[in-house]
Structure formats: structure tokens, C-alpha cells
Coordinates of C-alpha atoms in Angstrom, one line a residue:
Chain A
X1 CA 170.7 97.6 254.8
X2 CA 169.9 99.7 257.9
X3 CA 167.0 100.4 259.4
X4 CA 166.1 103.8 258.5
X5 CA 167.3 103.0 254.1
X6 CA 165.0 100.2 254.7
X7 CA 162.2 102.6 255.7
X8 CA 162.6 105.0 252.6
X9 CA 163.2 102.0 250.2
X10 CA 159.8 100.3 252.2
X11 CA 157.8 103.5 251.5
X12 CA 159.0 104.6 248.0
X13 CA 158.8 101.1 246.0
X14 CA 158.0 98.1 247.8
X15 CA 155.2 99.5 249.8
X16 CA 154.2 102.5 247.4
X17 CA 151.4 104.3 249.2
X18 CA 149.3 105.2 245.7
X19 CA 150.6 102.1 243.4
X20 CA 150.6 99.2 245.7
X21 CA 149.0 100.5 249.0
X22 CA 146.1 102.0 246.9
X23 CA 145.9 105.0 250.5
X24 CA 144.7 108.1 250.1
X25 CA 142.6 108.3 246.5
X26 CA 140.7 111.6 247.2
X27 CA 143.6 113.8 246.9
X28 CA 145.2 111.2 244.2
X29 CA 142.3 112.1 242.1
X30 CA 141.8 115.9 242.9
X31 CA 144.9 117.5 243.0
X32 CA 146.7 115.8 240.1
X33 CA 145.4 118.0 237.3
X34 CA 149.5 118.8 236.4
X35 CA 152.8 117.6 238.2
X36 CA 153.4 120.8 240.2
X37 CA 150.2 120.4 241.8
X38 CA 150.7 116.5 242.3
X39 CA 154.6 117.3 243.7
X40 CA 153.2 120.3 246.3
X41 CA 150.5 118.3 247.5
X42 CA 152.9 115.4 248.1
X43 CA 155.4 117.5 249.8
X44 CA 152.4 119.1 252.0
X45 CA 151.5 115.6 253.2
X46 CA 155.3 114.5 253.2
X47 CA 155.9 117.2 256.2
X48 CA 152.9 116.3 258.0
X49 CA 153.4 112.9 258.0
X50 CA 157.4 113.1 259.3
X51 CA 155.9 115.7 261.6
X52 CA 153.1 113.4 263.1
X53 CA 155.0 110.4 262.9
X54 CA 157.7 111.5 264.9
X55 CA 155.7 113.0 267.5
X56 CA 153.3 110.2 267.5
X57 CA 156.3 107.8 268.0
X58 CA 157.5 110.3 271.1
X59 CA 154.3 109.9 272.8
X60 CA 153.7 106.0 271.9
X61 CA 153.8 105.1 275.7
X62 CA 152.0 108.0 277.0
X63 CA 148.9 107.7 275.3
X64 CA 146.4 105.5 276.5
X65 CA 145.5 102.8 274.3
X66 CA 141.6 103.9 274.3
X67 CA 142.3 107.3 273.5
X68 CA 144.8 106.9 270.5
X69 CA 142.9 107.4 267.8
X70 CA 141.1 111.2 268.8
X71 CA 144.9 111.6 270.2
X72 CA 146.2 111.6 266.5
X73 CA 143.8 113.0 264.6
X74 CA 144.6 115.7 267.0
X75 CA 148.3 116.0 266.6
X76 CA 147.7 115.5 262.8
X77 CA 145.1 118.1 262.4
X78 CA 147.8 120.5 264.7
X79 CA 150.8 119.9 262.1
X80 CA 148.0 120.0 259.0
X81 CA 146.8 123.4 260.0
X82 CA 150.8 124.8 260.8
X83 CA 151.6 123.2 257.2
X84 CA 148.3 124.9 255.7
X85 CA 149.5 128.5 256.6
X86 CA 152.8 127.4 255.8
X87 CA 151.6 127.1 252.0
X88 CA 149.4 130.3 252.3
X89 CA 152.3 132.6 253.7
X90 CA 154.8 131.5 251.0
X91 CA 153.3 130.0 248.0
X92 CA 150.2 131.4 247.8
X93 CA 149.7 130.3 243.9
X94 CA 150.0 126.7 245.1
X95 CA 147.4 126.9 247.7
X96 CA 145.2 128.8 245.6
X97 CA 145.2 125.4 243.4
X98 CA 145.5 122.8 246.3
X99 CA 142.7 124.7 248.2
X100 CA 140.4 122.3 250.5
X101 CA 142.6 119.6 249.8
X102 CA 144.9 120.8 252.0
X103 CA 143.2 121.0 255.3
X104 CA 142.0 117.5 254.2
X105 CA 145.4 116.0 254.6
X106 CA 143.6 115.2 258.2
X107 CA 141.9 112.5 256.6
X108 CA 144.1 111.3 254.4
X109 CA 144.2 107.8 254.9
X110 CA 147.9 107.4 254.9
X111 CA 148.5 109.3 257.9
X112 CA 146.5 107.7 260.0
X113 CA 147.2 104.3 258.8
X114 CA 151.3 105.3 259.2
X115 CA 150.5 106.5 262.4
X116 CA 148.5 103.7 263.8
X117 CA 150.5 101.0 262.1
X118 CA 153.5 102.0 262.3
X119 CA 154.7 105.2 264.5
X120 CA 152.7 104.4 267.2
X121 CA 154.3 101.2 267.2
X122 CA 158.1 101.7 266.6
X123 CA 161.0 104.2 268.1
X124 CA 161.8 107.7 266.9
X125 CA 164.5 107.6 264.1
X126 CA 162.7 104.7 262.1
X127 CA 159.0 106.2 262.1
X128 CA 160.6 109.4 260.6
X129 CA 162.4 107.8 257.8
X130 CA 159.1 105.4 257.4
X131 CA 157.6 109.2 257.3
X132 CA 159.9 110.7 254.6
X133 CA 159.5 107.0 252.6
X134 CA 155.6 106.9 252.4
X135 CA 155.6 111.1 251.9
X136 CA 158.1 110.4 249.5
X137 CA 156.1 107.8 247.5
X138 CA 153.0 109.2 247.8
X139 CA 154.7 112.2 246.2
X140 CA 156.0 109.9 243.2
X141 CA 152.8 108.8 242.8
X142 CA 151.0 112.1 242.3
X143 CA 153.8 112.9 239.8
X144 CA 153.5 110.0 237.9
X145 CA 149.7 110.5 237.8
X146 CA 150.0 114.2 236.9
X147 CA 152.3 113.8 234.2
X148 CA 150.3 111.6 232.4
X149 CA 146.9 113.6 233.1
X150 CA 148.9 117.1 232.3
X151 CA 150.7 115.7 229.3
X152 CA 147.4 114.1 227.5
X153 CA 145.2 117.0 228.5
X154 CA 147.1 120.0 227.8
X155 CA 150.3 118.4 226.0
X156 CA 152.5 119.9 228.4
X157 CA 154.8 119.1 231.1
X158 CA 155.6 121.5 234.1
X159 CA 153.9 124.2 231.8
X160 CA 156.4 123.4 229.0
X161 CA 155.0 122.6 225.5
X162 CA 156.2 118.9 225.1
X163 CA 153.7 117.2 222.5
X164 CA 153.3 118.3 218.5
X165 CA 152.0 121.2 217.5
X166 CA 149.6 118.8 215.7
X167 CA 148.7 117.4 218.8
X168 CA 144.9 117.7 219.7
X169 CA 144.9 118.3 223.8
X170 CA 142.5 115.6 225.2
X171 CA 140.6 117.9 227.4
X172 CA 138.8 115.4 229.1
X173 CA 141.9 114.5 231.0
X174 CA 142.3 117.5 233.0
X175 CA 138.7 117.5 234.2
X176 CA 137.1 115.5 236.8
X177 CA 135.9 112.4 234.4
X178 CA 140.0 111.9 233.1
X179 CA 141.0 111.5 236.8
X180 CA 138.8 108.2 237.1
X181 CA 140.1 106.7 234.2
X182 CA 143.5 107.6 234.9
X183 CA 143.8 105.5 238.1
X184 CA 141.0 102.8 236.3
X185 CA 143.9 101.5 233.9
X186 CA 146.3 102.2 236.8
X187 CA 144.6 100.0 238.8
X188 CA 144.0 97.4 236.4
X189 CA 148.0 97.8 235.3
X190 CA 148.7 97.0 239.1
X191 CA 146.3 93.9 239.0
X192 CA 148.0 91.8 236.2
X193 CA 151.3 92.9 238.0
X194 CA 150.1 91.3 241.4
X195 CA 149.0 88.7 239.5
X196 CA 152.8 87.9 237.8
X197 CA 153.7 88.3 241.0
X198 CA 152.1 86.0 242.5
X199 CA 152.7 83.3 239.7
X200 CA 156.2 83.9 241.0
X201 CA 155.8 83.2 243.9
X202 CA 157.0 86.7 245.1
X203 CA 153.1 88.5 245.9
X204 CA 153.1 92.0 246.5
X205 CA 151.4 93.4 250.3
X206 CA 147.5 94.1 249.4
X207 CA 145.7 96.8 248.8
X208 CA 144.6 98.3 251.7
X209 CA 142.5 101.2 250.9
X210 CA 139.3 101.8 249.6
X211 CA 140.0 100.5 246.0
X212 CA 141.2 96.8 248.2
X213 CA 137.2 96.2 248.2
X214 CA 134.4 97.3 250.5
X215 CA 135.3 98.5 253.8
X216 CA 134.7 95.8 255.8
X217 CA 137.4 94.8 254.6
X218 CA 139.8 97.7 254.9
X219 CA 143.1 97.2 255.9
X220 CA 143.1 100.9 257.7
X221 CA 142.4 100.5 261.1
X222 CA 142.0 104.1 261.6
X223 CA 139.8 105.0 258.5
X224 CA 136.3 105.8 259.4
X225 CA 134.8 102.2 260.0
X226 CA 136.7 101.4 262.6
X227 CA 137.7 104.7 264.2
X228 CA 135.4 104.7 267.1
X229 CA 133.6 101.1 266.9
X230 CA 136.9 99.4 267.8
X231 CA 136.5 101.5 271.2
X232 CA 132.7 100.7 272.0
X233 CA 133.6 96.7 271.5
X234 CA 136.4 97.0 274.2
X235 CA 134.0 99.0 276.0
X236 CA 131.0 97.2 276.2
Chain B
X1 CA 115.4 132.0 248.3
X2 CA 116.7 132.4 245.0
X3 CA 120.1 132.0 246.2
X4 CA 118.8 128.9 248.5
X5 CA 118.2 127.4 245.2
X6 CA 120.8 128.3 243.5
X7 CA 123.2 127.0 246.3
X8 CA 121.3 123.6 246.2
X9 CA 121.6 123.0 242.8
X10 CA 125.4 124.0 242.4
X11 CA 126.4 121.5 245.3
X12 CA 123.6 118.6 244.6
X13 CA 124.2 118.7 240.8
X14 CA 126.8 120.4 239.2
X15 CA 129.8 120.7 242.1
X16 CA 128.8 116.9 242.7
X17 CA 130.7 115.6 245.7
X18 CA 132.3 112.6 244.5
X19 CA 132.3 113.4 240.6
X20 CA 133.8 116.3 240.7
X21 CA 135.3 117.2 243.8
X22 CA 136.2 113.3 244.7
X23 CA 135.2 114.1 248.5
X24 CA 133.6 110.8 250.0
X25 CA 135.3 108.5 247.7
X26 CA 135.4 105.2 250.0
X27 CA 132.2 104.6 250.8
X28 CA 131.2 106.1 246.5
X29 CA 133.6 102.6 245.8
X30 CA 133.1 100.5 249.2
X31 CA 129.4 100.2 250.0
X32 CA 128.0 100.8 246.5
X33 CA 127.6 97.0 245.3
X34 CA 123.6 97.2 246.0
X35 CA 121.3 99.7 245.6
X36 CA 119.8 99.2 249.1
X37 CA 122.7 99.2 251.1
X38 CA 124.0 102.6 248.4
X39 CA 121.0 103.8 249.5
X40 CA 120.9 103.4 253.1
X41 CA 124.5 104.8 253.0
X42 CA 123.4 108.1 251.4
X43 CA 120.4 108.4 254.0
X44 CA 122.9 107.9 256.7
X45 CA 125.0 110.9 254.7
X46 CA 122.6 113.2 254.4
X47 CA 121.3 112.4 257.9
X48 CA 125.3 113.2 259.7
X49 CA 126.1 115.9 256.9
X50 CA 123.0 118.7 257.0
X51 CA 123.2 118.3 261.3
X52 CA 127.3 118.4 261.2
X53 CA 126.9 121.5 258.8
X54 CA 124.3 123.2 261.4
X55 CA 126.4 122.2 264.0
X56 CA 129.7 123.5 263.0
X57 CA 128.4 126.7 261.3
X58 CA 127.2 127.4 264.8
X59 CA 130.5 126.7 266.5
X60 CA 132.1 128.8 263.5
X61 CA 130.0 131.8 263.6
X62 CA 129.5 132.0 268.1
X63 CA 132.4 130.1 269.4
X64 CA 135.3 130.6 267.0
X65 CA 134.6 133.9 265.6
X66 CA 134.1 135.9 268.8
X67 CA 137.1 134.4 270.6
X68 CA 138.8 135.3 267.6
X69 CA 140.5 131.7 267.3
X70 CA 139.5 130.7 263.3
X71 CA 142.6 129.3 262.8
X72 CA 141.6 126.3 264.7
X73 CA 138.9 125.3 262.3
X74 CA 139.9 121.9 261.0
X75 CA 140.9 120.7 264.8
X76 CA 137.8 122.1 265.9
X77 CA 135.8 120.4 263.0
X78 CA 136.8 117.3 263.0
X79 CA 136.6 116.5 266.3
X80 CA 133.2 117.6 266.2
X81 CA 132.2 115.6 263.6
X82 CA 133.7 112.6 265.4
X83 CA 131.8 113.1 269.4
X84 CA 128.4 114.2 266.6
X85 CA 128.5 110.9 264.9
X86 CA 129.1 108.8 267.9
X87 CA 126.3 111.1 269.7
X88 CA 124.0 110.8 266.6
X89 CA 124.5 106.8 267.1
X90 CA 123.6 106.6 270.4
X91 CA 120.4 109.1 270.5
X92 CA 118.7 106.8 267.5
X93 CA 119.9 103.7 269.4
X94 CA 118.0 105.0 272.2
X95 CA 115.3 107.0 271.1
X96 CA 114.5 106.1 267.7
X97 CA 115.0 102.7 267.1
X98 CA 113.1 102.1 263.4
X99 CA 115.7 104.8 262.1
X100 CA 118.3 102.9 263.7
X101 CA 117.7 99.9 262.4
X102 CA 117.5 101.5 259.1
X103 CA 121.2 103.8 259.4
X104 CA 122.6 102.5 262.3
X105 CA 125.4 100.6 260.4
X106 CA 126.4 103.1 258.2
X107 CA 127.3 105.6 260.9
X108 CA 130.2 104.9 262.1
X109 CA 131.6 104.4 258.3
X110 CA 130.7 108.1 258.0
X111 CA 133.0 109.5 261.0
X112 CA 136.0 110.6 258.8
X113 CA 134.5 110.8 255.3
X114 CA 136.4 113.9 254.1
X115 CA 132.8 114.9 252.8
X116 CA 131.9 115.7 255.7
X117 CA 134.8 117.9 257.1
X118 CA 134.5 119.0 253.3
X119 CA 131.3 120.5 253.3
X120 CA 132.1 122.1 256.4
X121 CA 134.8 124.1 255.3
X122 CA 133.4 124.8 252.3
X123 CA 130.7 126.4 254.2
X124 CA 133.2 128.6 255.8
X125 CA 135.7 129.2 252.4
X126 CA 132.4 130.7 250.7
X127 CA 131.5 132.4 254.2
X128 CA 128.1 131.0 254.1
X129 CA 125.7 132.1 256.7
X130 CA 123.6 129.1 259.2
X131 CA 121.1 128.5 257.0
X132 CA 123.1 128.6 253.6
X133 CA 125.5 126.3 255.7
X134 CA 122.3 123.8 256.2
X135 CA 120.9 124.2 252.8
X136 CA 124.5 123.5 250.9
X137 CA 125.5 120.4 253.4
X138 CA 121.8 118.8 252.6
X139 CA 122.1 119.1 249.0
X140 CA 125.6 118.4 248.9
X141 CA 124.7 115.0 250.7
X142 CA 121.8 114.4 248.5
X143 CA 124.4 114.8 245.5
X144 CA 126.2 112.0 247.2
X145 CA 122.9 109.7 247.5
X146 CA 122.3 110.5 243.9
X147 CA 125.0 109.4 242.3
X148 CA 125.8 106.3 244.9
X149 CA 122.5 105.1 244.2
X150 CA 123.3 105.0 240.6
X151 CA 126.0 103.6 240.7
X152 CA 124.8 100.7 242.6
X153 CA 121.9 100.3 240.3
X154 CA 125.0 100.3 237.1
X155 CA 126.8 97.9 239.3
X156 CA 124.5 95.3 239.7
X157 CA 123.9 95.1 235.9
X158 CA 127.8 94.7 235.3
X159 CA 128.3 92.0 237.9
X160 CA 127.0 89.2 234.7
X161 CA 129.2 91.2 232.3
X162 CA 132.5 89.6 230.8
X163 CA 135.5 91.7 231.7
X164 CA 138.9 91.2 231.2
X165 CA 140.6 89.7 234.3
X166 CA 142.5 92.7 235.1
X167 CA 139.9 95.2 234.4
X168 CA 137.6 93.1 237.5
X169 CA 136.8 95.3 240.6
X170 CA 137.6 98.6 241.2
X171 CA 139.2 99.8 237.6
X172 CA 135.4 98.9 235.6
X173 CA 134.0 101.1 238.9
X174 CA 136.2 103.9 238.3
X175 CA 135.6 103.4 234.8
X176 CA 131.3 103.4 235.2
X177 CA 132.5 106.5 237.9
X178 CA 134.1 108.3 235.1
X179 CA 131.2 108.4 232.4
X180 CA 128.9 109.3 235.3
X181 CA 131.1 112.0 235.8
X182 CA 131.1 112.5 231.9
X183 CA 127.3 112.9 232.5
X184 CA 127.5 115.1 235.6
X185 CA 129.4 117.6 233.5
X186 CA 126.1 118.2 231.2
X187 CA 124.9 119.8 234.3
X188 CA 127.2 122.0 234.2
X189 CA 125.1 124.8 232.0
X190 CA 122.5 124.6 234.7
X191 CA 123.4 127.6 236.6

């Protein structure tokens, strides 16, 4: 296997941003009220991502070491504001739905985390494909998630009447409260698979966003705890 | 006034910030194991959200508007919010040391909470004036103390509970999470 297939098979299953990563919960939870929501807000944060990773890896040796981190968050903020009138100018239903949560793709942990882990490491070609792998399984996440939220709550699939007629929509699903428990059992589904895993002797990588523990512990070197207190140790 | 209030209530209460627009959901799940450091965290929110709101309606409404250059609100934004925490730190480091002491950790946790860029574009989606601004980033921040704080408090009573293996962690949070948010929706009549 190539690099680049190694990338996309990295990002979509054996590193899967939302199942196994646990990156970028806020817009897991918000936007994945039915799958077309879940599949455009993937695809928004698929293009940024390819976008910034490939410029990030184009600049990796012109950016000064100290300065990285404002350095990205500008370049991602750039693409995430093209992408947001992107969505405006020609599906304006979709960002009617996706709303704030598109300009917050800036903080989206996965981008960041890509970028500083990965893009700002590695040469062009790879950190695209590592781009399109993690967009790609981010977006499968969202999907998964919405499905299951959209088909308990409204007993429908991409608008399409799937359950019953008898079939008693569990409202709660759709609303805010349905979103918690949905990831809850997800989560606790991934624990007992980490933990055949591991009895095999094959452990999956942790978790390395907010659900990994507290965020001392975090994984993402760009997330908020250590975005500008990694600087002030060097520079004191 | 009446509006003030009505603002207030919509973003403390029933538009809660982390239970029902998930906004601030890291440090809602990472720093809410103890009520005193849940509730040092929300100080430290409401502290960097109402001055970022003030701050960033001002750029919006004298810098942006005039020059005609909107479009570059969420670069703008958030690197505001980022030289305003790191400022914020080091003016209570110098000047006022007791508050420090009391926030000072939880700053730098705060510097990309999507809250935070949240409420400020929130404050220019629903074209809110300087002081609406203020009054919605305060309350929206004291929604987030609220219901961190309880959590915590739920948290530390679940910590001697037996849960299934799987179930440890962060699903029985989300879980606790999700009843609050149950809860939150009674409010939702109040306006």
C-alpha cells in the first residue's frame, strides 16, 4: 500500500476522527439532527481541511516554530470563511441549517490537531490524502450518527418515510437531549471494543479529544490548553 | 430594559450554551469532576466571554463596519479572542493578583472554546447593538457556570455509583449531560 491509500484508509477506519479519535464533538452533536445535515457539514470541514493541510504542508519550513499555531488558525479561519460563502452562494438551505456551525469549523479540533500533527510535519501529496481521509471519516461519522438520530426521531431517512406507519417518532432524538445519549452509548460501544482489543493484543490509538478525559490530558496539542502556554514555557 | 432581560434569560436559560447549542463542550466534560474547580472554570468564562463580547462588538460595529470589510469576521474574531486572553492573563498576573490566583489556570483552557467565538458571532447574526452584545455574552457565560456547576455537584455523587464497565467515564457524563438537557428544555416556556 502506498502512501497516500494508506492516508485515506488511516483517516476513514483505523484512525476514525469521531469513533476512535473522539475530535471534534461540538459539531458531532449539533449538526447531526438528519444525515444531509451530518454529510454537508462533513463535506464543509472535508474542503477546509485538504485546503489547510495542503497549504500548511507548503509553508511547513517557512513558519517559524513559535509562530505556528496563530499561523494556522489563520490560514484555517481564511479557507473556513471562502468555504462559508461557498455554502451561502449555492446551497443556501444547507447553511440556513448548519448556521454558526460553520464559521466554527475554526475550532474544530480536527483541523488543528491534523495540521499540527500531521501537515505541518509531512510533504504535500500525503497531508492531502491524510486531509481527504480524516474529512472523509469525520463525514462517515456524522452520517452514521445522523441516521440513527433522524431515523428514531422522525422515522425517516434523507426525508424518506422508512419506519411503520405504527411507528411512534421518538422526538426526543432530534432535540438537543437525544444528541448526548446518542454519542453516550457510542462511546460506551467504542469502550468494550477498545477493551476486546486490547485482550487481543491489537489496542486501538486513544482517544484524544475531550471525551479521552480532562484536558490535561488532551492529546491535541493545539486545542485551547496548550495553544499559547506551550509558547510562554519556551519563552520564559 | 425589557429586552435586556429578555436577552438574558433566552441565552442564560433556555438557548443554554452547552445543553442546547453544545458550544464549550470540552471544558462542560474536561474540568467538571469538582464543583470548585467547575466553578472556577465558569468564573474564568464569564470573566474572558462578557470583555471578548465588548471587545469584538466594538471592533465589529467601528473597525469592520466602516471599512466595509465584515467578511473578515471570524479571522478577525478569533484572533482577538486569542492576543485578549493572553492579555487578560498577564494584566491579573500583574495587577491583580488575588483574582489570579483564583482564574489564572483556567485561562488559557478558555483561548479557543468555540463559546467564545460563538457568542461573538451570535452577537453579530442577531445584529445586537454594544450593550445587548455585553448583556447576551454575560448571561450566555453564566448559562455555562450554571450548568458546569451542576454537573460537577451530579458528578461527584456518581463517582461511588456502580456502573457497568463500559458505561465508566465519559458515556454516564453525557448521559447525566443529557437529562440536564431534558431539564433545560422545561425552560423552554419561559419566554
Amino acid at each position: 500500500m502506498n502512501k497516500c491509500t494508506e492516508r485515506l484508509y488511516n483517516g476513514i477506519i483505523k484512525e476514525n476522527p469521531t469513533f476512535v479519535l473522539m475530535l471534534g464533538m461540538c459539531p458531532t452533536l449539533a449538526v447531526t439532527t438528519s444525515v444531509i445535515n451530518g454529510v454537508g457539514m462533513g463535506l464543509s470541514t472535508t474542503a477546509v481541511l485538504v485546503m489547510s493541510n495542503l497549504l500548511i504542508s507548503l509553508l511547513r519550513n517557512i513558519i517559524p516554530d513559535r509562530a505556528r499555531v496563530p499561523a494556522f488558525i489563520v490560514i484555517v479561519a481564511s479557507f473556513v470563511t471562502i468555504t462559508e460563502f461557498l455554502v451561502e452562494g449555492y446551497l443556501p438551505s444547507l447553511y440556513d441549517s448548519l448556521g454558526i456551525y460553520i464559521p466554527l469549523i475554526v475550532v474544530n479540533c480536527i483541523i488543528l490537531g491534523r495540521a499540527e500533527s500531521y501537515a505541518s510535519k509531512n510533504p504535500v501529496f500525503p497531508s492531502i490524502f491524510d486531509g481527504i481521509g480524516m474529512g472523509l471519516g469525520f463525514t462517515v461519522g456524522l452520517c452514521c450518527i445522523g441516521a440513527v438520530r433522524e431515523l428514531l426521531g422522525s422515522g425517516q431517512l434523507l426525508g424518506k418515510q422508512i419506519m411503520p406507519a405504527s411507528y411512534e417518532p421518538i422526538t426526543i432524538f432530534v432535540l438537543a437531549p437525544g444528541a448526548f445519549f446518542v454519542l453516550a452509548v457510542l462511546v460506551a460501544i467504542m469502550n468494550k471494543v477498545r477493551a476486546r482489543a486490547e485482550k487481543k493484543g491489537r489496542p486501538l490509538p486513544p482517544a484524544q479529544g475531550c471525551l479521552g478525559g480532562d484536558c490535561s490530558s488532551c492529546m491535541n496539542k493545539a486545542c485551547g490548553g496548550h495553544l499559547f502556554s506551550g509558547q510562554e514555557k519556551e519563552g520564559k | 430594559m425589557k429586552e435586556l432581560i429578555l436577552i438574558a434569560i433566552g441565552s442564560a436559560l433556555v438557548n443554554n450554551v452547552v445543553l442546547s447549542r453544545f458550544l464549550g463542550l470540552c471544558p462542560f466534560l474536561g474540568v467538571s469532576k469538582k464543583v470548585e474547580t467547575a466553578a472556577g472554570m465558569g468564573g474564568a468564562v464569564i470573566f474572558v466571554i462578557t470583555i471578548s463580547s465588548f471587545v469584538t462588538s466594538l471592533i465589529y460595529k467601528f473597525i469592520l463596519t466602516p471599512a466595509h470589510l465584515t467578511y473578515l469576521q471570524t479571522i478577525v474574531f478569533i484572533l482577538v479572542i486569542a492576543a485578549l486572553v493572553q492579555f487578560v492573563e498577564m494584566f491579573l498576573k500583574k495587577k491583580m493578583v488575588s483574582l489570579y490566583n483564583a482564574l489564572g489556570v483556567y485561562l488559557p483552557l478558555i483561548t479557543t472554546n468555540c463559546a467564545v467565538l460563538g457568542v461573538a458571532l451570535t452577537n453579530v447574526q442577531k445584529s445586537y447593538g454594544i450593550l445587548e452584545g455585553v448583556v447576551n455574552g454575560f448571561a450566555t457565560a453564566v448559562g455555562f457556570t450554571i450548568s458546569i456547576v451542576i454537573l460537577a455537584g451530579i458528578r461527584e455523587k456518581i463517582e461511588y455509583n456502580d456502573i457497568s464497565p463500559a458505561f465508566k467515564g465519559s458515556p454516564i457524563v453525557l448521559i447525566t449531560a443529557g437529562l440536564m438537557a431534558i431539564a433545560f428544555c422545561g425552560f423552554a416556556g419561559l419566554i
